[in-house]
PDB file of C-alpha atoms in Angstrom:
ATOM      1  CA  GLY A   1     -56.251  -9.867  -3.389  1.00 69.00           C
ATOM      2  CA  SER A   2     -58.908  -7.268  -2.710  1.00 74.00           C
ATOM      3  CA  GLN A   3     -59.935  -7.136  -6.338  1.00 76.00           C
ATOM      4  CA  ASP A   4     -60.679 -10.854  -6.256  1.00 79.00           C
ATOM      5  CA  LYS A   5     -62.692 -10.418  -3.098  1.00 77.00           C
ATOM      6  CA  LEU A   6     -64.678  -7.546  -4.645  1.00 80.00           C
ATOM      7  CA  LEU A   7     -65.357  -9.555  -7.802  1.00 83.00           C
ATOM      8  CA  SER A   8     -66.425 -12.525  -5.762  1.00 81.00           C
ATOM      9  CA  HIS A   9     -68.811 -10.365  -3.736  1.00 78.00           C
ATOM     10  CA  MET A  10     -70.352  -8.834  -6.872  1.00 86.00           C
ATOM     11  CA  ALA A  11     -70.655 -12.255  -8.416  1.00 87.00           C
ATOM     12  CA  MET A  12     -72.565 -13.536  -5.276  1.00 85.00           C
ATOM     13  CA  LYS A  13     -74.871 -10.496  -5.449  1.00 87.00           C
ATOM     14  CA  CYS A  14     -75.654 -11.093  -9.104  1.00 89.00           C
ATOM     15  CA  ILE A  15     -76.315 -14.788  -8.649  1.00 88.00           C
ATOM     16  CA  ALA A  16     -78.550 -13.950  -5.594  1.00 89.00           C
ATOM     17  CA  SER A  17     -80.563 -11.429  -7.772  1.00 88.00           C
ATOM     18  CA  LEU A  18     -80.860 -13.942 -10.599  1.00 88.00           C
ATOM     19  CA  ILE A  19     -82.193 -16.718  -8.192  1.00 88.00           C
ATOM     20  CA  LEU A  20     -84.542 -14.213  -6.527  1.00 87.00           C
ATOM     21  CA  VAL A  21     -85.945 -13.253 -10.003  1.00 86.00           C
ATOM     22  CA  GLN A  22     -86.463 -16.954 -10.830  1.00 86.00           C
ATOM     23  CA  ILE A  23     -88.203 -17.581  -7.463  1.00 83.00           C
ATOM     24  CA  LEU A  24     -90.467 -14.490  -7.424  1.00 82.00           C
ATOM     25  CA  PHE A  25     -91.355 -13.663 -10.977  1.00 83.00           C
ATOM     26  CA  THR A  26     -90.573 -16.426 -13.469  1.00 82.00           C
ATOM     27  CA  LYS A  27     -91.618 -19.256 -11.217  1.00 72.00           C
ATOM     28  CA  LEU A  28     -88.879 -21.421 -13.003  1.00 73.00           C
ATOM     29  CA  PRO A  29     -87.362 -24.151 -10.995  1.00 77.00           C
ATOM     30  CA  ILE A  30     -84.003 -23.475  -9.370  1.00 84.00           C
ATOM     31  CA  ASP A  31     -83.025 -27.145  -9.193  1.00 87.00           C
ATOM     32  CA  SER A  32     -79.590 -26.917 -10.643  1.00 89.00           C
ATOM     33  CA  TRP A  33     -78.614 -24.070  -8.275  1.00 90.00           C
ATOM     34  CA  MET A  34     -80.172 -25.793  -5.436  1.00 92.00           C
ATOM     35  CA  ASN A  35     -78.343 -29.065  -6.093  1.00 93.00           C
ATOM     36  CA  SER A  36     -75.006 -27.220  -6.466  1.00 93.00           C
ATOM     37  CA  CYS A  37     -75.568 -25.397  -3.217  1.00 93.00           C
ATOM     38  CA  LEU A  38     -76.670 -28.511  -1.258  1.00 94.00           C
ATOM     39  CA  ASP A  39     -73.720 -30.431  -2.598  1.00 94.00           C
ATOM     40  CA  ILE A  40     -71.103 -27.918  -1.482  1.00 93.00           C
ATOM     41  CA  LEU A  41     -72.831 -27.255   1.902  1.00 93.00           C
ATOM     42  CA  SER A  42     -72.909 -31.055   2.604  1.00 92.00           C
ATOM     43  CA  ARG A  43     -69.375 -31.929   1.313  1.00 92.00           C
ATOM     44  CA  GLU A  44     -67.408 -28.861   2.449  1.00 91.00           C
ATOM     45  CA  PRO A  45     -69.154 -27.022   5.235  1.00 89.00           C
ATOM     46  CA  GLY A  46     -66.254 -25.033   6.443  1.00 86.00           C
ATOM     47  CA  SER A  47     -64.901 -24.090   3.061  1.00 89.00           C
ATOM     48  CA  GLN A  48     -64.685 -20.689   1.329  1.00 88.00           C
ATOM     49  CA  GLN A  49     -66.902 -21.877  -1.365  1.00 90.00           C
ATOM     50  CA  SER A  50     -69.382 -22.918   1.283  1.00 92.00           C
ATOM     51  CA  ALA A  51     -69.225 -19.466   2.770  1.00 91.00           C
ATOM     52  CA  HIS A  52     -69.989 -17.943  -0.633  1.00 91.00           C
ATOM     53  CA  TRP A  53     -73.141 -20.133  -0.925  1.00 93.00           C
ATOM     54  CA  VAL A  54     -74.301 -19.221   2.572  1.00 94.00           C
ATOM     55  CA  GLN A  55     -73.838 -15.502   1.772  1.00 94.00           C
ATOM     56  CA  THR A  56     -75.821 -15.919  -1.396  1.00 94.00           C
ATOM     57  CA  ILE A  57     -78.568 -17.738   0.521  1.00 95.00           C
ATOM     58  CA  THR A  58     -78.552 -14.890   3.162  1.00 95.00           C
ATOM     59  CA  VAL A  59     -79.039 -12.235   0.381  1.00 94.00           C
ATOM     60  CA  ILE A  60     -81.878 -14.111  -1.182  1.00 94.00           C
ATOM     61  CA  VAL A  61     -83.762 -14.670   2.055  1.00 93.00           C
ATOM     62  CA  LYS A  62     -83.224 -11.029   3.259  1.00 93.00           C
ATOM     63  CA  ASN A  63     -84.546  -9.860  -0.117  1.00 92.00           C
ATOM     64  CA  ILE A  64     -87.544 -12.038   0.063  1.00 92.00           C
ATOM     65  CA  VAL A  65     -88.269 -10.836   3.506  1.00 90.00           C
ATOM     66  CA  LYS A  66     -87.831  -7.149   2.602  1.00 90.00           C
ATOM     67  CA  GLY A  67     -89.766  -7.499  -0.623  1.00 85.00           C
ATOM     68  CA  LYS A  68     -93.434  -6.782  -1.412  1.00 83.00           C
ATOM     69  CA  SER A  69     -94.270 -10.342  -1.992  1.00 79.00           C
ATOM     70  CA  GLN A  70     -97.789 -11.228  -0.644  1.00 83.00           C
ATOM     71  CA  ASP A  71     -96.625 -14.748   0.040  1.00 87.00           C
ATOM     72  CA  LYS A  72     -93.368 -14.431   1.817  1.00 88.00           C
ATOM     73  CA  THR A  73     -93.906 -17.577   3.903  1.00 89.00           C
ATOM     74  CA  GLY A  74     -94.612 -19.650   0.872  1.00 88.00           C
ATOM     75  CA  THR A  75     -91.678 -18.349  -1.089  1.00 89.00           C
ATOM     76  CA  LEU A  76     -89.325 -18.900   1.904  1.00 91.00           C
ATOM     77  CA  ARG A  77     -90.761 -22.410   2.317  1.00 89.00           C
ATOM     78  CA  LYS A  78     -90.131 -23.181  -1.280  1.00 88.00           C
ATOM     79  CA  LEU A  79     -86.511 -22.020  -0.885  1.00 90.00           C
ATOM     80  CA  LEU A  80     -85.745 -23.366   2.564  1.00 91.00           C
ATOM     81  CA  ILE A  81     -87.439 -26.826   2.756  1.00 91.00           C
ATOM     82  CA  PRO A  82     -84.840 -28.391   0.380  1.00 92.00           C
ATOM     83  CA  MET A  83     -82.066 -26.764   2.377  1.00 92.00           C
ATOM     84  CA  ASP A  84     -83.413 -27.478   5.833  1.00 90.00           C
ATOM     85  CA  THR A  85     -81.196 -30.514   6.591  1.00 90.00           C
ATOM     86  CA  ALA A  86     -78.117 -29.122   5.002  1.00 92.00           C
ATOM     87  CA  LEU A  87     -78.395 -25.797   6.779  1.00 91.00           C
ATOM     88  CA  HIS A  88     -79.028 -27.474  10.143  1.00 88.00           C
ATOM     89  CA  SER A  89     -76.009 -29.690   9.690  1.00 90.00           C
ATOM     90  CA  LEU A  90     -73.973 -26.635   8.651  1.00 90.00           C
ATOM     91  CA  TYR A  91     -75.022 -24.834  11.892  1.00 88.00           C
ATOM     92  CA  LEU A  92     -73.972 -27.864  13.960  1.00 87.00           C
ATOM     93  CA  PHE A  93     -70.628 -28.099  12.149  1.00 90.00           C
ATOM     94  CA  THR A  94     -69.893 -24.408  12.700  1.00 88.00           C
ATOM     95  CA  PHE A  95     -70.965 -24.175  16.278  1.00 85.00           C
ATOM     96  CA  SER A  96     -69.250 -27.387  17.303  1.00 83.00           C
ATOM     97  CA  SER A  97     -65.981 -25.899  16.291  1.00 70.00           C
ATOM     98  CA  CYS A  98     -65.254 -24.886  19.842  1.00 68.00           C
ATOM     99  CA  SER A  99     -66.404 -27.994  21.645  1.00 57.00           C
ATOM    100  CA  GLY A 100     -64.154 -30.676  20.142  1.00 51.00           C
ATOM    101  CA  GLY A 101     -65.668 -30.562  16.659  1.00 44.00           C
ATOM    102  CA  SER A 102     -63.622 -31.167  13.483  1.00 44.00           C
ATOM    103  CA  GLN A 103     -63.071 -27.447  12.865  1.00 44.00           C
ATOM    104  CA  THR A 104     -61.135 -26.125  15.979  1.00 41.00           C
ATOM    105  CA  SER A 105     -58.664 -23.341  15.769  1.00 41.00           C
ATOM    106  CA  GLY A 106     -55.826 -25.827  16.562  1.00 40.00           C
ATOM    107  CA  ASP A 107     -56.506 -27.520  13.231  1.00 46.00           C
ATOM    108  CA  PHE A 108     -55.291 -24.665  11.196  1.00 44.00           C
ATOM    109  CA  THR A 109     -51.733 -24.401  10.245  1.00 47.00           C
ATOM    110  CA  GLN A 110     -51.750 -21.556   7.714  1.00 50.00           C
ATOM    111  CA  PRO A 111     -53.037 -18.005   8.395  1.00 47.00           C
ATOM    112  CA  ASP A 112     -55.205 -18.391   5.166  1.00 57.00           C
ATOM    113  CA  ASP A 113     -56.972 -21.436   6.770  1.00 55.00           C
ATOM    114  CA  VAL A 114     -57.934 -19.273   9.806  1.00 57.00           C
ATOM    115  CA  SER A 115     -59.282 -16.481   7.707  1.00 80.00           C
ATOM    116  CA  VAL A 116     -61.367 -18.988   5.592  1.00 76.00           C
ATOM    117  CA  ALA A 117     -62.717 -20.442   8.788  1.00 76.00           C
ATOM    118  CA  THR A 118     -63.580 -17.005  10.152  1.00 83.00           C
ATOM    119  CA  ILE A 119     -65.308 -15.999   6.865  1.00 85.00           C
ATOM    120  CA  SER A 120     -67.250 -19.161   6.943  1.00 86.00           C
ATOM    121  CA  GLN A 121     -68.245 -18.818  10.536  1.00 88.00           C
ATOM    122  CA  LEU A 122     -69.326 -15.128  10.009  1.00 89.00           C
ATOM    123  CA  ALA A 123     -71.405 -16.112   7.062  1.00 91.00           C
ATOM    124  CA  VAL A 124     -73.197 -18.836   9.036  1.00 90.00           C
ATOM    125  CA  VAL A 125     -73.688 -16.527  11.999  1.00 89.00           C
ATOM    126  CA  HIS A 126     -75.186 -13.872   9.795  1.00 91.00           C
ATOM    127  CA  LEU A 127     -77.468 -16.408   8.100  1.00 92.00           C
ATOM    128  CA  LEU A 128     -78.548 -17.595  11.554  1.00 88.00           C
ATOM    129  CA  GLU A 129     -79.388 -13.966  12.551  1.00 89.00           C
ATOM    130  CA  VAL A 130     -81.697 -13.679   9.479  1.00 91.00           C
ATOM    131  CA  MET A 131     -83.200 -17.048  10.239  1.00 89.00           C
ATOM    132  CA  VAL A 132     -84.027 -16.013  13.897  1.00 86.00           C
ATOM    133  CA  GLY A 133     -85.730 -12.927  12.488  1.00 86.00           C
ATOM    134  CA  ILE A 134     -87.789 -14.957  10.147  1.00 88.00           C
ATOM    135  CA  ARG A 135     -88.799 -17.456  12.922  1.00 83.00           C
ATOM    136  CA  ASN A 136     -89.923 -14.595  14.981  1.00 81.00           C
ATOM    137  CA  HIS A 137     -92.169 -12.970  12.306  1.00 81.00           C
ATOM    138  CA  LEU A 138     -93.367 -15.755  10.107  1.00 82.00           C
ATOM    139  CA  GLU A 139     -94.852 -19.032  10.727  1.00 80.00           C
ATOM    140  CA  LEU A 140     -92.435 -21.581   9.354  1.00 81.00           C
ATOM    141  CA  ASN A 141     -91.610 -24.839  11.220  1.00 81.00           C
ATOM    142  CA  LEU A 142     -88.144 -25.648   9.925  1.00 83.00           C
ATOM    143  CA  SER A 143     -85.196 -26.944  11.905  1.00 82.00           C
ATOM    144  CA  CYS A 144     -82.791 -24.472  10.168  1.00 83.00           C
ATOM    145  CA  LEU A 145     -84.925 -21.693  11.728  1.00 83.00           C
ATOM    146  CA  LYS A 146     -84.974 -23.255  15.212  1.00 83.00           C
ATOM    147  CA  THR A 147     -81.266 -24.061  15.642  1.00 80.00           C
ATOM    148  CA  LEU A 148     -80.622 -21.192  18.047  1.00 76.00           C
ATOM    149  CA  TYR A 149     -83.319 -22.421  20.261  1.00 81.00           C
ATOM    150  CA  LEU A 150     -82.602 -26.170  19.878  1.00 83.00           C
ATOM    151  CA  HIS A 151     -78.821 -25.817  20.465  1.00 82.00           C
ATOM    152  CA  THR A 152     -78.506 -22.890  22.763  1.00 82.00           C
ATOM    153  CA  PRO A 153     -75.561 -24.337  24.771  1.00 85.00           C
ATOM    154  CA  LEU A 154     -73.651 -25.147  21.627  1.00 84.00           C
ATOM    155  CA  VAL A 155     -74.113 -21.655  20.280  1.00 81.00           C
ATOM    156  CA  LEU A 156     -73.214 -20.064  23.625  1.00 83.00           C
ATOM    157  CA  ASP A 157     -70.035 -22.132  23.791  1.00 86.00           C
ATOM    158  CA  PHE A 158     -69.141 -21.020  20.277  1.00 82.00           C
ATOM    159  CA  VAL A 159     -69.716 -17.303  21.233  1.00 80.00           C
ATOM    160  CA  THR A 160     -67.661 -17.583  24.433  1.00 84.00           C
ATOM    161  CA  CYS A 161     -64.747 -19.231  22.743  1.00 82.00           C
ATOM    162  CA  SER A 162     -64.654 -17.127  19.523  1.00 65.00           C
TER     163      SER A 162
END
């Protein structure tokens, strides 16, 4: 119920804070977190678990951009380079949902399936919004930051059918 959602949201925020501290202050590797994240994003792109990972990534990226770090570009590069292909594939999976992709609204038979898809799509759209902002302000040449520009017709189809 709503308590589970609140608990899940708080857990995601805590994990994001811990990863952010590791990236910015301790300089410890985040390999196990990164591997788990990439595994879920690759294997289950439209799942609720994937949506949680995307929300966590979004919080981390937003905090890096808002923070006082002198090397925001380097920090974001360290975080996003390993995720570049997985995020780009996730965007394509999400935005192809209206144009004959594997995740169309007709594929869902239970109301819970629709809400999971909606949560997942919203998480990806929110992350994309943050990535577009980064692309406009920092010099990073990653495909996950250029998706909106590289696949404009796909994104527009998604927006008009949603």
